[in-house]
C-alpha positions as a Python dict, from the first residue, in 0.01 Angstrom:
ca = {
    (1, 'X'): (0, 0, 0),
    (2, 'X'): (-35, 41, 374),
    (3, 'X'): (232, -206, 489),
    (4, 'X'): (483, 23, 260),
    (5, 'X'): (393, 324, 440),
    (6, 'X'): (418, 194, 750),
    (7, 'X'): (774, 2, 700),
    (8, 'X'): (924, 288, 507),
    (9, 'X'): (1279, 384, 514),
    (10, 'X'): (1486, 597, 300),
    (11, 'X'): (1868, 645, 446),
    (12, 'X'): (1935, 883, 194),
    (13, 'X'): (1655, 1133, 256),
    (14, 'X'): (1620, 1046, 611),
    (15, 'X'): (1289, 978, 602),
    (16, 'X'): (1133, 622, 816),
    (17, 'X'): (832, 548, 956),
    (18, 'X'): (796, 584, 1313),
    (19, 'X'): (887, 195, 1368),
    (20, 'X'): (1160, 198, 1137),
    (21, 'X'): (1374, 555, 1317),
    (22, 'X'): (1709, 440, 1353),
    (23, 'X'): (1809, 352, 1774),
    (24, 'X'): (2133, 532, 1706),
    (25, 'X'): (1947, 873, 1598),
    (26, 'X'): (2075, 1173, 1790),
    (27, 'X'): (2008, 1509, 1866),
    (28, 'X'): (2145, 1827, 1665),
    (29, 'X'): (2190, 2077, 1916),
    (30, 'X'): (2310, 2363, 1745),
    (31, 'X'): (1970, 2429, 1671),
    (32, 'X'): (1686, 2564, 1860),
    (33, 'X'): (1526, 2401, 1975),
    (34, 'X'): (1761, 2045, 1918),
    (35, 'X'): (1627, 1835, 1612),
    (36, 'X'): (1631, 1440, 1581),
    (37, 'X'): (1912, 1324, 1330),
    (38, 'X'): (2067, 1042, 1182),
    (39, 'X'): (2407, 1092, 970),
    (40, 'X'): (2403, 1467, 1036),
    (41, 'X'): (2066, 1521, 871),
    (42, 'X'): (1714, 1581, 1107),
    (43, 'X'): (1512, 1268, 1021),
    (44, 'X'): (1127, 1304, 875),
    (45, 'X'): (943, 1068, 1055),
    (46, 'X'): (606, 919, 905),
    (47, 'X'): (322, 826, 1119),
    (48, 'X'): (-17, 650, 1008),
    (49, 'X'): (-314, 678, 1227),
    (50, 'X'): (-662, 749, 1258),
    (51, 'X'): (-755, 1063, 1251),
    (52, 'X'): (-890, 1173, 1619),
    (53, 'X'): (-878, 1544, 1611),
    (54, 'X'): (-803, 1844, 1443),
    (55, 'X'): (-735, 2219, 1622),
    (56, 'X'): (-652, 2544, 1430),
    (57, 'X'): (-593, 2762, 1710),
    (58, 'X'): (-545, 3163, 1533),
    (59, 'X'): (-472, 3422, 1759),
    (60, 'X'): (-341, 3839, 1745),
    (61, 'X'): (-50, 3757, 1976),
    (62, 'X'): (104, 3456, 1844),
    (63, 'X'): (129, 3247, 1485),
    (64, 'X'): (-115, 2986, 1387),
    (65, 'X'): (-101, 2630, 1514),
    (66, 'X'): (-276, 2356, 1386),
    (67, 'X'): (-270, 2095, 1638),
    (68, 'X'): (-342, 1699, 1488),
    (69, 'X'): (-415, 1408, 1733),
    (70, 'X'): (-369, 1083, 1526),
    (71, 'X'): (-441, 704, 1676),
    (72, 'X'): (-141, 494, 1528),
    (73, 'X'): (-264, 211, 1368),
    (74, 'X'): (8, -88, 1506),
    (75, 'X'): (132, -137, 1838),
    (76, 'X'): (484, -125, 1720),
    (77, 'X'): (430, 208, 1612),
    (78, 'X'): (265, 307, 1968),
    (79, 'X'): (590, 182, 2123),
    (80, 'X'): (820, 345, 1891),
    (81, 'X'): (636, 657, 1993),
    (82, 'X'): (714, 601, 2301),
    (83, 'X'): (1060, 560, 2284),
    (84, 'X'): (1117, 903, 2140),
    (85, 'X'): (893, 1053, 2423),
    (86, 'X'): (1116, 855, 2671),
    (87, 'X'): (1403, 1090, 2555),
    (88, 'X'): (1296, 1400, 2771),
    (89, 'X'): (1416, 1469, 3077),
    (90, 'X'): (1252, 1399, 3339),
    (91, 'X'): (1062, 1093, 3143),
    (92, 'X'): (688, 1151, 3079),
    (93, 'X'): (465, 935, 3331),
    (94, 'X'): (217, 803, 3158),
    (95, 'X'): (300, 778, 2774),
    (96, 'X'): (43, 914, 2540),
    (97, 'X'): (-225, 700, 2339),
    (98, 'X'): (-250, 914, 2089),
    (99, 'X'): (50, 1065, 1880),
    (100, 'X'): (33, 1447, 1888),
    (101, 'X'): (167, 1716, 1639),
    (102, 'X'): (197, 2081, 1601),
    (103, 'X'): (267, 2282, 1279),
    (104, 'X'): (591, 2370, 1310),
    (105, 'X'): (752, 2729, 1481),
    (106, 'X'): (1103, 2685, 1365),
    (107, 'X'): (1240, 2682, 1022),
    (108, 'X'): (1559, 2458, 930),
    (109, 'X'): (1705, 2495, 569),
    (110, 'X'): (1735, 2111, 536),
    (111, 'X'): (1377, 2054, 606),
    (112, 'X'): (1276, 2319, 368),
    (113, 'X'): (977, 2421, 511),
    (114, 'X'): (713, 2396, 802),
    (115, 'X'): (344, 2268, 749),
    (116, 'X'): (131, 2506, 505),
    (117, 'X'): (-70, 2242, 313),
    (118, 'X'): (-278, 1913, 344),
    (119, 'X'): (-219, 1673, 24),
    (120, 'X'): (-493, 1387, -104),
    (121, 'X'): (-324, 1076, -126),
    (122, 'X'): (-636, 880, -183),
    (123, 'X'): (-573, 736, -509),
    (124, 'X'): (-162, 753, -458),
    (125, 'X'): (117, 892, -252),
    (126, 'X'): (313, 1108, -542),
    (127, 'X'): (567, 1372, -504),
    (128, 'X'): (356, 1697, -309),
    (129, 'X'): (400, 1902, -614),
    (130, 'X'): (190, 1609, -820),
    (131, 'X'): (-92, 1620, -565),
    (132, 'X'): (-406, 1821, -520),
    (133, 'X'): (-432, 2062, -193),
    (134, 'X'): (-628, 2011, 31),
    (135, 'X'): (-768, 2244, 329),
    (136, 'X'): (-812, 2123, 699),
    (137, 'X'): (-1162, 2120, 702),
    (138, 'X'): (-1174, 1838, 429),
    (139, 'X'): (-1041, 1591, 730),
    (140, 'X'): (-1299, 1425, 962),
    (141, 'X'): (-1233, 1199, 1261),
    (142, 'X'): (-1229, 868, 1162),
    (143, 'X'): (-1008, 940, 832),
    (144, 'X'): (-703, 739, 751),
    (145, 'X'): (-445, 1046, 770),
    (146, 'X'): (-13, 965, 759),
    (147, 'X'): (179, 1302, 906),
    (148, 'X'): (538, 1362, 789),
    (149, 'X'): (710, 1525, 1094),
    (150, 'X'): (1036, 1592, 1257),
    (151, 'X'): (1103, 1534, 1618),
    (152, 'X'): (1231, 1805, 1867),
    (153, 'X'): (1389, 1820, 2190),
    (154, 'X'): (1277, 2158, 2393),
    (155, 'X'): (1355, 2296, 2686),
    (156, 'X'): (1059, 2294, 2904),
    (157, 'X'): (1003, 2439, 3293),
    (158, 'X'): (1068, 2087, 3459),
    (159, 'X'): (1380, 1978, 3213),
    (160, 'X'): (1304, 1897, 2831),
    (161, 'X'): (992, 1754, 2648),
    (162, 'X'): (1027, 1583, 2283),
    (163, 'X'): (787, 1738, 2031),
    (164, 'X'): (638, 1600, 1714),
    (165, 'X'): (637, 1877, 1439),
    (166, 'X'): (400, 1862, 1204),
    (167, 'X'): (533, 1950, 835),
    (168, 'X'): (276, 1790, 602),
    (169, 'X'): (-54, 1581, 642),
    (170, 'X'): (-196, 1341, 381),
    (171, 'X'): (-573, 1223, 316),
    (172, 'X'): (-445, 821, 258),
    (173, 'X'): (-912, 744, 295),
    (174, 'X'): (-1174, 880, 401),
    (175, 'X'): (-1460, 784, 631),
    (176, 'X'): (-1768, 756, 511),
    (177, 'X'): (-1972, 1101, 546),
}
């Protein structure tokens, strides 16, 4: 079960696992900010990992964020990460060890919709309208977790800085409690 999710790719949809993106993917700049694409269409990138954190930041002035910090479980996948971070200008430093996504502040019609719910894909991954909800507080650190996402390109004060975009999070096991 894991070695499909981690090796998926569906041209189609545009959906791949972080290790399987396309190299010729581009970036869609007639949105803001630019979105990763491959035939015209932003991609949906999968990511397994290990859960590491979880932050719901809620404030007055601004829209909630819910902030997920995810270990990837391969190396291949590390470096694949990497790649896509290696596309902002100037290039970050020192690469992240953990993968990091935000719930989404943009809306794009083709990717229908930014995060709103956590699925349980303990028994199966299944279409998100066969699966029971979850809520963010039913995730610990530790649990298995894959994060469906879309990678942007934003303008940032020292040149641009790729972003992972959290648009849905799945329970694939849990830790022990």
């Amino acid at each position: 079960r894991l070695r499909r999710l981690l090796d998926y790719a569906d041209n189609y949809r545009s959906h791949y696992s972080l290790s399987q993106v396309p190299l010729t993917a581009s970036w869609d700049t007639r949105w803001v900010p630019s979105y990763l694409t491959y035939n015209n269409r932003p991609l949906r990138i999968r990511v397994l990992g290990t859960l590491v954190q979880l932050f719901y930041n809620v404030s007055l002035s601004r829209a909630p964020v819910l902030t997920v910090h995810a270990d990837l479980l391969r190396t291949i996948d590390h470096w694949a990460m990497v790649r896509l971070l290696c596309r902002s200008h100037p290039r970050p430093r020192e690469p992240a060890m953990v993968c990091i996504f935000h719930s989404c502040r943009y809306t794009l019609p083709h990717l229908a919709q930014c995060f709103r719910s956590a699925f349980d894909a303990t028994d199966r991954l299944r279409p998100r309208s066969h699966m029971a909800t979850l809520s963010i507080t039913d995730f610990a650190p530790g649990d298995l977790v894959m994060v469906d996402c879309a990678c942007t390109l934003r303008n940032s004060s020292n040149g641009t800085a790729v972003h992972f975009e959290l648009l849905d999070i799945y329970l694939i096991a849990r830790v022990p409690r």
